[in-house]
Amino acid sequence: MRSFALIMAASLLVFAAFPVLAVPVSPQAVPVPTFTVTVVGETNGTRQQFDRSLILVPELPIQLIVTFHNNDTMQHSFTINDVNGTIKVNTLLVNPGLNVTLNFTVVSMTLVTYNGTQFRPEISPSGGIEFYCIPHRLAGMTGRIALAGAPTGGQPVEKGILLRAYWIGIIGIAATLLWVIISYFLIKSSSRHHTDHREHVRKGLP
Ligand SMILES: [Cu+2]
């Protein structure tokens, strides 16, 4: 019975370590998908604008490959600021007829990675990450990057953190249940008394 108790104790250690081993295997380990989009700068009537004021991405995090095309007779830019108003992602001024492609990662609606550095992007009043044209921002040449399915006007929830918490919870409950079951047999096998359930059964008066 002592060897049985030792095996059970070893099993306890393995199961106790299991949640620690499982934590690094999270949704964040999955490669970041890419999303390619073309945005055109143009003049519509007398108004300078982007051909699309909304870039809807299907999921987060996502690597955005934005090709900005200037289909106009004047210079435009595709620009993103951080929350402090500092320019972080920028095509610079693009001459008429030319393209500039930018490649950045939207980790969440409040975190962007560009050229190996992270920053907190400026949030659009309509929700999502604001982008704009430097010469025509005041004229209304702005747009936003938003998560499909997210409510407008608010910031979407970061799914990765919720999923991780979910799995930690499930693993924690499973480990606790295993601990209780194994402890039962461990204590039962270590006890000098009542090793056989039949001893508990009343066999009538003596
Ligand atoms: Cu412009």
PDB file of C-alpha atoms and ligand atoms in Angstrom:
ATOM      1  CA  MET A   1       0.000   0.000   0.000  1.00  0.00           C
ATOM      2  CA  ARG A   2       2.953   2.325   0.549  1.00  0.00           C
ATOM      3  CA  SER A   3       3.964   2.101  -3.128  1.00  0.00           C
ATOM      4  CA  PHE A   4       0.375   2.874  -4.106  1.00  0.00           C
ATOM      5  CA  ALA A   5       0.496   5.991  -1.934  1.00  0.00           C
ATOM      6  CA  LEU A   6       3.781   7.043  -3.555  1.00  0.00           C
ATOM      7  CA  ILE A   7       2.310   6.653  -7.040  1.00  0.00           C
ATOM      8  CA  MET A   8      -0.697   8.715  -6.005  1.00  0.00           C
ATOM      9  CA  ALA A   9       1.546  11.415  -4.527  1.00  0.00           C
ATOM     10  CA  ALA A  10       3.542  11.552  -7.773  1.00  0.00           C
ATOM     11  CA  SER A  11       0.292  11.845  -9.745  1.00  0.00           C
ATOM     12  CA  LEU A  12      -0.767  14.739  -7.525  1.00  0.00           C
ATOM     13  CA  LEU A  13       2.439  16.609  -8.329  1.00  0.00           C
ATOM     14  CA  VAL A  14       1.961  16.064 -12.081  1.00  0.00           C
ATOM     15  CA  PHE A  15      -1.633  17.301 -12.019  1.00  0.00           C
ATOM     16  CA  ALA A  16      -0.711  20.242  -9.796  1.00  0.00           C
ATOM     17  CA  ALA A  17       1.906  21.291 -12.373  1.00  0.00           C
ATOM     18  CA  PHE A  18      -0.503  20.804 -15.301  1.00  0.00           C
ATOM     19  CA  PRO A  19      -2.140  24.281 -15.226  1.00  0.00           C
ATOM     20  CA  VAL A  20       1.322  25.918 -15.218  1.00  0.00           C
ATOM     21  CA  LEU A  21       2.332  23.911 -18.295  1.00  0.00           C
ATOM     22  CA  ALA A  22      -0.944  24.685 -20.061  1.00  0.00           C
ATOM     23  CA  VAL A  23      -0.921  28.479 -19.643  1.00  0.00           C
ATOM     24  CA  PRO A  24       1.627  29.287 -22.423  1.00  0.00           C
ATOM     25  CA  VAL A  25      -0.594  27.427 -24.928  1.00  0.00           C
ATOM     26  CA  SER A  26      -2.969  30.318 -25.535  1.00  0.00           C
ATOM     27  CA  PRO A  27      -4.676  31.948 -28.546  1.00  0.00           C
ATOM     28  CA  GLN A  28      -1.811  34.460 -28.651  1.00  0.00           C
ATOM     29  CA  ALA A  29       0.550  31.725 -29.844  1.00  0.00           C
ATOM     30  CA  VAL A  30      -1.372  31.523 -33.146  1.00  0.00           C
ATOM     31  CA  PRO A  31       0.299  33.449 -36.030  1.00  0.00           C
ATOM     32  CA  VAL A  32      -1.295  36.851 -36.666  1.00  0.00           C
ATOM     33  CA  PRO A  33      -3.457  36.816 -39.846  1.00  0.00           C
ATOM     34  CA  THR A  34      -3.012  39.510 -42.482  1.00  0.00           C
ATOM     35  CA  PHE A  35      -5.642  41.815 -43.943  1.00  0.00           C
ATOM     36  CA  THR A  36      -4.934  43.691 -47.191  1.00  0.00           C
ATOM     37  CA  VAL A  37      -6.839  46.825 -48.140  1.00  0.00           C
ATOM     38  CA  THR A  38      -6.524  49.681 -50.639  1.00  0.00           C
ATOM     39  CA  VAL A  39      -7.513  53.195 -49.594  1.00  0.00           C
ATOM     40  CA  VAL A  40      -7.861  55.932 -52.223  1.00  0.00           C
ATOM     41  CA  GLY A  41      -7.442  59.660 -51.647  1.00  0.00           C
ATOM     42  CA  GLU A  42      -9.695  61.737 -53.898  1.00  0.00           C
ATOM     43  CA  THR A  43     -11.772  64.873 -54.354  1.00  0.00           C
ATOM     44  CA  ASN A  44     -15.525  64.371 -54.532  1.00  0.00           C
ATOM     45  CA  GLY A  45     -17.062  67.600 -55.852  1.00  0.00           C
ATOM     46  CA  THR A  46     -15.169  70.169 -53.774  1.00  0.00           C
ATOM     47  CA  ARG A  47     -14.534  67.871 -50.817  1.00  0.00           C
ATOM     48  CA  GLN A  48     -11.306  65.979 -50.173  1.00  0.00           C
ATOM     49  CA  GLN A  49     -11.917  62.482 -48.781  1.00  0.00           C
ATOM     50  CA  PHE A  50     -10.885  58.846 -48.547  1.00  0.00           C
ATOM     51  CA  ASP A  51     -12.918  56.561 -50.810  1.00  0.00           C
ATOM     52  CA  ARG A  52     -13.660  54.533 -47.693  1.00  0.00           C
ATOM     53  CA  SER A  53     -14.027  56.064 -44.247  1.00  0.00           C
ATOM     54  CA  LEU A  54     -14.176  52.662 -42.542  1.00  0.00           C
ATOM     55  CA  ILE A  55     -11.746  49.729 -42.607  1.00  0.00           C
ATOM     56  CA  LEU A  56     -13.536  46.786 -40.982  1.00  0.00           C
ATOM     57  CA  VAL A  57     -11.176  44.054 -39.793  1.00  0.00           C
ATOM     58  CA  PRO A  58     -12.588  40.552 -39.100  1.00  0.00           C
ATOM     59  CA  GLU A  59     -10.590  39.816 -35.943  1.00  0.00           C
ATOM     60  CA  LEU A  60      -7.857  41.025 -33.607  1.00  0.00           C
ATOM     61  CA  PRO A  61      -4.903  40.973 -33.520  1.00  0.00           C
ATOM     62  CA  ILE A  62      -4.424  41.464 -37.263  1.00  0.00           C
ATOM     63  CA  GLN A  63      -1.608  42.580 -39.539  1.00  0.00           C
ATOM     64  CA  LEU A  64      -2.905  45.368 -41.791  1.00  0.00           C
ATOM     65  CA  ILE A  65      -1.332  45.946 -45.203  1.00  0.00           C
ATOM     66  CA  VAL A  66      -2.733  49.286 -46.364  1.00  0.00           C
ATOM     67  CA  THR A  67      -1.969  50.515 -49.875  1.00  0.00           C
ATOM     68  CA  PHE A  68      -2.764  54.211 -50.093  1.00  0.00           C
ATOM     69  CA  HIS A  69      -3.388  55.406 -53.661  1.00  0.00           C
ATOM     70  CA  ASN A  70      -3.628  59.100 -54.469  1.00  0.00           C
ATOM     71  CA  ASN A  71      -6.234  59.412 -57.241  1.00  0.00           C
ATOM     72  CA  ASP A  72      -6.298  63.194 -57.222  1.00  0.00           C
ATOM     73  CA  THR A  73      -4.549  66.305 -58.542  1.00  0.00           C
ATOM     74  CA  MET A  74      -3.220  67.361 -55.120  1.00  0.00           C
ATOM     75  CA  GLN A  75      -1.125  65.748 -52.374  1.00  0.00           C
ATOM     76  CA  HIS A  76      -2.723  63.540 -49.704  1.00  0.00           C
ATOM     77  CA  SER A  77      -1.483  61.343 -46.847  1.00  0.00           C
ATOM     78  CA  PHE A  78      -2.632  58.343 -44.812  1.00  0.00           C
ATOM     79  CA  THR A  79      -1.647  59.049 -41.214  1.00  0.00           C
ATOM     80  CA  ILE A  80      -2.300  57.650 -37.722  1.00  0.00           C
ATOM     81  CA  ASN A  81      -1.477  59.487 -34.481  1.00  0.00           C
ATOM     82  CA  ASP A  82      -0.934  58.125 -31.003  1.00  0.00           C
ATOM     83  CA  VAL A  83      -3.114  59.273 -28.089  1.00  0.00           C
ATOM     84  CA  ASN A  84      -0.732  62.194 -27.481  1.00  0.00           C
ATOM     85  CA  GLY A  85      -1.171  63.542 -31.028  1.00  0.00           C
ATOM     86  CA  THR A  86       2.254  62.388 -32.239  1.00  0.00           C
ATOM     87  CA  ILE A  87       2.348  61.048 -35.809  1.00  0.00           C
ATOM     88  CA  LYS A  88       3.197  57.329 -35.677  1.00  0.00           C
ATOM     89  CA  VAL A  89       2.093  55.730 -38.973  1.00  0.00           C
ATOM     90  CA  ASN A  90       2.502  57.945 -42.024  1.00  0.00           C
ATOM     91  CA  THR A  91       2.785  57.700 -45.811  1.00  0.00           C
ATOM     92  CA  LEU A  92       4.094  61.308 -45.787  1.00  0.00           C
ATOM     93  CA  LEU A  93       2.615  63.465 -48.572  1.00  0.00           C
ATOM     94  CA  VAL A  94       1.864  61.285 -51.588  1.00  0.00           C
ATOM     95  CA  ASN A  95       1.972  62.933 -55.013  1.00  0.00           C
ATOM     96  CA  PRO A  96      -0.958  62.534 -57.453  1.00  0.00           C
ATOM     97  CA  GLY A  97      -1.162  59.121 -59.084  1.00  0.00           C
ATOM     98  CA  LEU A  98       1.290  57.404 -56.720  1.00  0.00           C
ATOM     99  CA  ASN A  99       0.934  54.565 -54.173  1.00  0.00           C
ATOM    100  CA  VAL A 100       2.488  54.027 -50.748  1.00  0.00           C
ATOM    101  CA  THR A 101       2.023  50.758 -48.846  1.00  0.00           C
ATOM    102  CA  LEU A 102       2.089  50.618 -45.040  1.00  0.00           C
ATOM    103  CA  ASN A 103       2.357  47.470 -42.927  1.00  0.00           C
ATOM    104  CA  PHE A 104       1.367  47.584 -39.253  1.00  0.00           C
ATOM    105  CA  THR A 105      -0.252  45.278 -36.711  1.00  0.00           C
ATOM    106  CA  VAL A 106      -3.434  46.154 -34.851  1.00  0.00           C
ATOM    107  CA  VAL A 107      -2.931  44.182 -31.633  1.00  0.00           C
ATOM    108  CA  SER A 108      -6.098  45.631 -30.138  1.00  0.00           C
ATOM    109  CA  MET A 109      -8.148  48.783 -30.623  1.00  0.00           C
ATOM    110  CA  THR A 110      -5.816  50.451 -28.124  1.00  0.00           C
ATOM    111  CA  LEU A 111      -2.470  49.002 -29.238  1.00  0.00           C
ATOM    112  CA  VAL A 112      -0.678  49.140 -32.610  1.00  0.00           C
ATOM    113  CA  THR A 113       2.745  47.785 -33.563  1.00  0.00           C
ATOM    114  CA  TYR A 114       4.635  49.543 -36.370  1.00  0.00           C
ATOM    115  CA  ASN A 115       8.308  49.101 -37.324  1.00  0.00           C
ATOM    116  CA  GLY A 116       8.942  47.082 -34.165  1.00  0.00           C
ATOM    117  CA  THR A 117       7.559  49.653 -31.722  1.00  0.00           C
ATOM    118  CA  GLN A 118       4.186  49.779 -30.003  1.00  0.00           C
ATOM    119  CA  PHE A 119       1.968  52.793 -29.443  1.00  0.00           C
ATOM    120  CA  ARG A 120      -1.536  53.617 -28.238  1.00  0.00           C
ATOM    121  CA  PRO A 121      -3.447  54.927 -31.282  1.00  0.00           C
ATOM    122  CA  GLU A 122      -5.772  57.907 -31.319  1.00  0.00           C
ATOM    123  CA  ILE A 123      -9.383  56.728 -31.021  1.00  0.00           C
ATOM    124  CA  SER A 124     -12.030  58.010 -33.441  1.00  0.00           C
ATOM    125  CA  PRO A 125     -15.084  59.736 -31.897  1.00  0.00           C
ATOM    126  CA  SER A 126     -17.148  57.119 -33.786  1.00  0.00           C
ATOM    127  CA  GLY A 127     -15.110  54.239 -32.316  1.00  0.00           C
ATOM    128  CA  GLY A 128     -12.054  52.471 -33.680  1.00  0.00           C
ATOM    129  CA  ILE A 129      -8.623  53.783 -34.648  1.00  0.00           C
ATOM    130  CA  GLU A 130      -8.599  57.157 -36.390  1.00  0.00           C
ATOM    131  CA  PHE A 131      -6.689  57.726 -39.643  1.00  0.00           C
ATOM    132  CA  TYR A 132      -6.557  61.013 -41.532  1.00  0.00           C
ATOM    133  CA  CYS A 133      -4.936  63.096 -44.271  1.00  0.00           C
ATOM    134  CA  ILE A 134      -2.505  65.710 -42.926  1.00  0.00           C
ATOM    135  CA  PRO A 135      -3.465  68.647 -45.251  1.00  0.00           C
ATOM    136  CA  HIS A 136      -7.210  67.914 -45.196  1.00  0.00           C
ATOM    137  CA  ARG A 137      -7.980  66.640 -41.712  1.00  0.00           C
ATOM    138  CA  LEU A 138      -9.888  69.792 -40.770  1.00  0.00           C
ATOM    139  CA  ALA A 139     -11.808  69.507 -44.064  1.00  0.00           C
ATOM    140  CA  GLY A 140     -13.068  66.128 -42.858  1.00  0.00           C
ATOM    141  CA  MET A 141     -10.690  63.772 -44.681  1.00  0.00           C
ATOM    142  CA  THR A 142     -10.679  61.149 -41.928  1.00  0.00           C
ATOM    143  CA  GLY A 143     -11.565  57.493 -41.454  1.00  0.00           C
ATOM    144  CA  ARG A 144     -11.344  54.738 -38.891  1.00  0.00           C
ATOM    145  CA  ILE A 145     -10.282  51.131 -38.433  1.00  0.00           C
ATOM    146  CA  ALA A 146     -12.866  49.103 -36.527  1.00  0.00           C
ATOM    147  CA  LEU A 147     -13.531  45.500 -35.597  1.00  0.00           C
ATOM    148  CA  ALA A 148     -16.414  43.865 -37.484  1.00  0.00           C
ATOM    149  CA  GLY A 149     -19.261  43.034 -35.118  1.00  0.00           C
ATOM    150  CA  ALA A 150     -18.096  45.457 -32.445  1.00  0.00           C
ATOM    151  CA  PRO A 151     -20.584  48.088 -31.273  1.00  0.00           C
ATOM    152  CA  THR A 152     -19.836  51.499 -32.801  1.00  0.00           C
ATOM    153  CA  GLY A 153     -19.016  54.315 -30.436  1.00  0.00           C
ATOM    154  CA  GLY A 154     -17.276  52.003 -27.991  1.00  0.00           C
ATOM    155  CA  GLN A 155     -14.066  50.071 -27.771  1.00  0.00           C
ATOM    156  CA  PRO A 156     -14.359  46.336 -28.440  1.00  0.00           C
ATOM    157  CA  VAL A 157     -13.426  43.864 -25.764  1.00  0.00           C
ATOM    158  CA  GLU A 158     -10.022  42.214 -26.090  1.00  0.00           C
ATOM    159  CA  LYS A 159     -11.002  38.624 -26.849  1.00  0.00           C
ATOM    160  CA  GLY A 160      -7.607  37.085 -26.152  1.00  0.00           C
ATOM    161  CA  ILE A 161      -7.687  37.958 -22.472  1.00  0.00           C
ATOM    162  CA  LEU A 162     -11.209  36.565 -22.057  1.00  0.00           C
ATOM    163  CA  LEU A 163     -10.270  33.280 -23.772  1.00  0.00           C
ATOM    164  CA  ARG A 164      -7.181  32.900 -21.616  1.00  0.00           C
ATOM    165  CA  ALA A 165      -9.185  33.519 -18.446  1.00  0.00           C
ATOM    166  CA  TYR A 166     -11.748  30.960 -19.645  1.00  0.00           C
ATOM    167  CA  TRP A 167      -9.159  28.204 -20.077  1.00  0.00           C
ATOM    168  CA  ILE A 168      -7.390  28.995 -16.818  1.00  0.00           C
ATOM    169  CA  GLY A 169     -10.779  28.691 -15.110  1.00  0.00           C
ATOM    170  CA  ILE A 170     -11.622  25.347 -16.753  1.00  0.00           C
ATOM    171  CA  ILE A 171      -8.180  23.898 -16.009  1.00  0.00           C
ATOM    172  CA  GLY A 172      -8.374  25.169 -12.434  1.00  0.00           C
ATOM    173  CA  ILE A 173     -11.737  23.476 -11.840  1.00  0.00           C
ATOM    174  CA  ALA A 174     -10.527  20.207 -13.418  1.00  0.00           C
ATOM    175  CA  ALA A 175      -7.329  20.242 -11.344  1.00  0.00           C
ATOM    176  CA  THR A 176      -9.323  20.873  -8.153  1.00  0.00           C
ATOM    177  CA  LEU A 177     -11.680  17.963  -8.901  1.00  0.00           C
ATOM    178  CA  LEU A 178      -8.746  15.637  -9.628  1.00  0.00           C
ATOM    179  CA  TRP A 179      -7.062  16.763  -6.430  1.00  0.00           C
ATOM    180  CA  VAL A 180     -10.150  15.894  -4.377  1.00  0.00           C
ATOM    181  CA  ILE A 181     -10.588  12.469  -6.028  1.00  0.00           C
ATOM    182  CA  ILE A 182      -6.922  11.532  -5.744  1.00  0.00           C
ATOM    183  CA  SER A 183      -6.758  12.786  -2.138  1.00  0.00           C
ATOM    184  CA  TYR A 184      -9.692  10.516  -1.286  1.00  0.00           C
ATOM    185  CA  PHE A 185      -7.885   7.404  -2.516  1.00  0.00           C
ATOM    186  CA  LEU A 186      -4.567   8.568  -1.053  1.00  0.00           C
ATOM    187  CA  ILE A 187      -6.035   8.990   2.440  1.00  0.00           C
ATOM    188  CA  LYS A 188      -8.081   5.813   2.102  1.00  0.00           C
ATOM    189  CA  SER A 189      -5.030   3.754   1.090  1.00  0.00           C
ATOM    190  CA  SER A 190      -2.836   5.244   3.845  1.00  0.00           C
ATOM    191  CA  SER A 191      -5.332   4.498   6.597  1.00  0.00           C
ATOM    192  CA  ARG A 192      -4.874   1.359   8.706  1.00  0.00           C
ATOM    193  CA  HIS A 193      -8.627   1.194   9.106  1.00  0.00           C
ATOM    194  CA  HIS A 194     -11.476   0.628   6.706  1.00  0.00           C
ATOM    195  CA  THR A 195      -9.339  -0.472   3.747  1.00  0.00           C
ATOM    196  CA  ASP A 196     -12.235  -2.566   2.559  1.00  0.00           C
ATOM    197  CA  HIS A 197     -15.656  -1.061   2.100  1.00  0.00           C
ATOM    198  CA  ARG A 198     -17.309  -4.333   3.164  1.00  0.00           C
ATOM    199  CA  GLU A 199     -16.072  -3.748   6.731  1.00  0.00           C
ATOM    200  CA  HIS A 200     -18.425  -0.778   6.929  1.00  0.00           C
ATOM    201  CA  VAL A 201     -21.487  -2.794   6.105  1.00  0.00           C
ATOM    202  CA  ARG A 202     -23.485  -3.806   9.127  1.00  0.00           C
ATOM    203  CA  LYS A 203     -23.977  -7.506   9.303  1.00  0.00           C
ATOM    204  CA  GLY A 204     -26.648  -7.414  11.942  1.00  0.00           C
ATOM    205  CA  LEU A 205     -26.409  -7.403  15.705  1.00  0.00           C
ATOM    206  CA  PRO A 206     -23.540  -9.370  17.328  1.00  0.00           C
TER     207      PRO A 206
HETATM  208 CU    CU B   1      -5.777  65.106 -48.382  1.00  0.00          CU
END
